[in-house]
Amino acid sequence: MVISQPDHVYTFVTFRLEEPVIWPRRTFYTAQDAEELAETVASYPVCESLLFGELWLKRERASLVNVEDGVLDKWHYGRIVLAGDAAHKVTINMGFGGNSSIESIVALCSQLKSEIVSHKESSLSLSTLERVFESYQAKRHAPMKMIMNLSLFTTRILTWDTPLIKLFARWIFPWLPKRYLIDQFSKIIKGGPKLDYIGMDNFPRGRLAWEDEATTDNSNDEDLE
Ligand SMILES: Cc1cc2nc3c(=O)[nH]c(=O)nc-3n(C[C@H](O)[C@H](O)[C@H](O)COP(=O)(O)OP(=O)(O)OC[C@H]3O[C@@H](n4cnc5c(N)ncnc54)[C@H](O)[C@@H]3O)c2cc1C
């Protein structure tokens, strides 16, 4: 997977592990491990005129890490609450990890703000906080499980995890309509939580309407292609 910025190119090479590493077991890799693994794919072409080995030699930096995922069953304890990767970690291939982390913070802030306003106090009791945290987790848990599974499926496709998935990745996936992935992503993005207490009237609009603002006007849909 290659992502480019005006002045940098980021290249991700995903290898399939023989078996998953399940917590509390953890694996850390050295620069030498990365070097040895890069050597195994050095002769692979990245494009018509470049081998991975040549790209590797020109790198600014590189690291080898496990691709992790998981959604915790409990996200809070007393006055402590988790958000982001600490509560819900997804594989990197759909680019949803950071975005989902921000969405969780948004959901949490909206609920906290609404409690603070209704209590007319800046400090909330432990029982109120626990209720807010529970409701925040309830709102975000199922969407994060769905995003985790979709991200994992994407990772499995990219790594040809099983013969069936390889068949799907090589011969079926390329024939899916161009819009298929965009539609899947869009469904997730437009259902995201918003900061309830920020006026949105003068906020710039994107090409995709929020789910709760959806209109019947689909004139911009073609642009998404
Ligand atoms: C290679 C890669 C590509 C990615 N691409 C995308 C993308 O395109 N789009 C996207 O939305 N997401 C992407 N993500 C995911 C995104 O980076 C994470 O989901 C996001 O950074 C999570 O934010 P966070 O604040 O929850 O955790 P982190 O960003 O991990 O922040 C946690 C911080 O806590 C610090 N910390 C840890 N332990 C302690 C301690 N004991 N004391 C003090 N500090 C501590 C850490 O150093 C770190 O700075 C990618 C991730 C990776 C690895």
CSV table of N, CA and C in Angstrom, one decimal, residues 68-75 84-85 87-91 94 96-97 100-101 103-104 136-156 188:
chain,number,residue,atom,x,y,z
A,68,GLU,N,-2.3,-4.7,15.0
A,68,GLU,CA,-3.1,-5.1,16.1
A,68,GLU,C,-4.5,-4.7,16.0
A,69,ASP,N,-5.4,-5.5,16.6
A,69,ASP,CA,-6.8,-5.0,16.7
A,69,ASP,C,-7.5,-5.6,17.9
A,70,GLY,N,-8.6,-5.0,18.3
A,70,GLY,CA,-9.4,-5.5,19.4
A,70,GLY,C,-10.3,-4.4,19.9
A,71,VAL,N,-11.4,-4.8,20.4
A,71,VAL,CA,-12.3,-3.8,21.1
A,71,VAL,C,-12.6,-4.3,22.5
A,72,LEU,N,-12.2,-3.5,23.5
A,72,LEU,CA,-12.4,-3.9,24.9
A,72,LEU,C,-13.9,-4.1,25.3
A,73,ASP,N,-14.1,-4.9,26.3
A,73,ASP,CA,-15.5,-5.1,26.7
A,73,ASP,C,-15.9,-4.0,27.7
A,74,LYS,N,-14.9,-3.4,28.4
A,74,LYS,CA,-15.2,-2.4,29.4
A,74,LYS,C,-14.3,-1.2,29.2
A,75,TRP,N,-14.8,0.0,29.0
A,75,TRP,CA,-14.0,1.2,28.6
A,75,TRP,C,-13.9,2.2,29.8
A,84,GLY,N,-10.2,6.1,21.9
A,84,GLY,CA,-9.1,5.9,20.9
A,84,GLY,C,-8.6,4.5,20.9
A,85,ASP,N,-7.3,4.3,20.5
A,85,ASP,CA,-6.7,3.0,20.4
A,85,ASP,C,-6.8,2.2,21.7
A,87,ALA,N,-9.1,1.9,23.7
A,87,ALA,CA,-10.4,1.2,23.8
A,87,ALA,C,-10.7,0.3,22.6
A,88,HIS,N,-10.4,0.9,21.4
A,88,HIS,CA,-10.8,0.2,20.2
A,88,HIS,C,-9.7,0.3,19.2
A,89,LYS,N,-8.9,-0.7,18.9
A,89,LYS,CA,-7.8,-0.7,18.0
A,89,LYS,C,-8.2,-1.5,16.7
A,90,VAL,N,-8.0,-0.8,15.6
A,90,VAL,CA,-8.4,-1.5,14.3
A,90,VAL,C,-7.1,-1.6,13.5
A,91,THR,N,-7.1,-2.5,12.5
A,91,THR,CA,-6.0,-2.7,11.6
A,91,THR,C,-5.9,-1.4,10.7
A,94,MET,N,-7.8,0.4,6.4
A,94,MET,CA,-8.9,1.2,5.9
A,94,MET,C,-8.7,2.7,6.4
A,96,PHE,N,-9.2,3.9,9.4
A,96,PHE,CA,-10.3,4.3,10.2
A,96,PHE,C,-9.9,4.5,11.7
A,97,GLY,N,-8.6,4.1,12.1
A,97,GLY,CA,-8.2,4.1,13.5
A,97,GLY,C,-8.3,5.5,14.1
A,100,SER,N,-11.8,7.1,13.9
A,100,SER,CA,-12.8,6.6,14.9
A,100,SER,C,-12.4,7.1,16.3
A,101,SER,N,-11.1,7.3,16.5
A,101,SER,CA,-10.7,7.8,17.9
A,101,SER,C,-11.3,9.2,18.1
A,103,GLU,N,-14.0,10.3,16.7
A,103,GLU,CA,-15.4,10.2,16.8
A,103,GLU,C,-15.8,9.8,18.2
A,104,SER,N,-15.0,8.9,18.8
A,104,SER,CA,-15.4,8.5,20.2
A,104,SER,C,-15.3,9.6,21.1
A,136,TYR,N,-21.9,6.2,26.8
A,136,TYR,CA,-20.9,6.5,25.7
A,136,TYR,C,-20.4,5.2,25.1
A,137,GLN,N,-20.1,4.2,26.0
A,137,GLN,CA,-19.6,2.9,25.5
A,137,GLN,C,-20.6,2.2,24.7
A,138,ALA,N,-21.9,2.3,25.2
A,138,ALA,CA,-23.0,1.6,24.5
A,138,ALA,C,-23.1,2.1,23.1
A,139,LYS,N,-23.0,3.4,23.0
A,139,LYS,CA,-23.1,4.1,21.7
A,139,LYS,C,-22.0,3.7,20.7
A,140,ARG,N,-20.8,3.5,21.2
A,140,ARG,CA,-19.6,3.4,20.4
A,140,ARG,C,-19.2,1.9,20.2
A,141,HIS,N,-19.6,1.0,21.1
A,141,HIS,CA,-19.1,-0.3,21.1
A,141,HIS,C,-19.4,-1.1,19.8
A,142,ALA,N,-20.7,-1.1,19.4
A,142,ALA,CA,-21.1,-1.9,18.2
A,142,ALA,C,-20.5,-1.3,16.9
A,143,PRO,N,-20.5,0.1,16.7
A,143,PRO,CA,-19.9,0.6,15.5
A,143,PRO,C,-18.4,0.2,15.5
A,144,MET,N,-17.7,0.2,16.6
A,144,MET,CA,-16.3,0.0,16.6
A,144,MET,C,-16.0,-1.5,16.3
A,145,LYS,N,-16.9,-2.4,16.8
A,145,LYS,CA,-16.7,-3.8,16.4
A,145,LYS,C,-16.9,-4.0,14.9
A,146,MET,N,-17.9,-3.3,14.4
A,146,MET,CA,-18.2,-3.4,12.9
A,146,MET,C,-17.0,-2.9,12.1
A,147,ILE,N,-16.4,-1.7,12.5
A,147,ILE,CA,-15.3,-1.2,11.8
A,147,ILE,C,-14.1,-2.1,12.0
A,148,MET,N,-13.9,-2.6,13.2
A,148,MET,CA,-12.7,-3.5,13.4
A,148,MET,C,-12.8,-4.8,12.5
A,149,ASN,N,-14.0,-5.3,12.4
A,149,ASN,CA,-14.2,-6.5,11.5
A,149,ASN,C,-14.0,-6.2,10.0
A,150,LEU,N,-14.5,-5.0,9.6
A,150,LEU,CA,-14.3,-4.6,8.2
A,150,LEU,C,-12.9,-4.3,7.9
A,151,SER,N,-12.2,-3.7,8.8
A,151,SER,CA,-10.7,-3.4,8.7
A,151,SER,C,-10.0,-4.7,8.6
A,152,LEU,N,-10.3,-5.6,9.5
A,152,LEU,CA,-9.6,-6.9,9.5
A,152,LEU,C,-9.8,-7.7,8.2
A,153,PHE,N,-11.1,-7.6,7.7
A,153,PHE,CA,-11.3,-8.2,6.4
A,153,PHE,C,-10.5,-7.6,5.3
A,154,THR,N,-10.4,-6.3,5.3
A,154,THR,CA,-9.5,-5.6,4.3
A,154,THR,C,-8.1,-6.1,4.4
A,155,THR,N,-7.6,-6.2,5.7
A,155,THR,CA,-6.2,-6.7,5.9
A,155,THR,C,-6.1,-8.1,5.4
A,156,ARG,N,-7.1,-9.0,5.6
A,156,ARG,CA,-7.0,-10.4,5.1
A,156,ARG,C,-7.0,-10.4,3.6
A,188,ILE,N,-20.3,4.5,6.8
A,188,ILE,CA,-19.7,4.6,8.1
A,188,ILE,C,-19.5,6.1,8.5
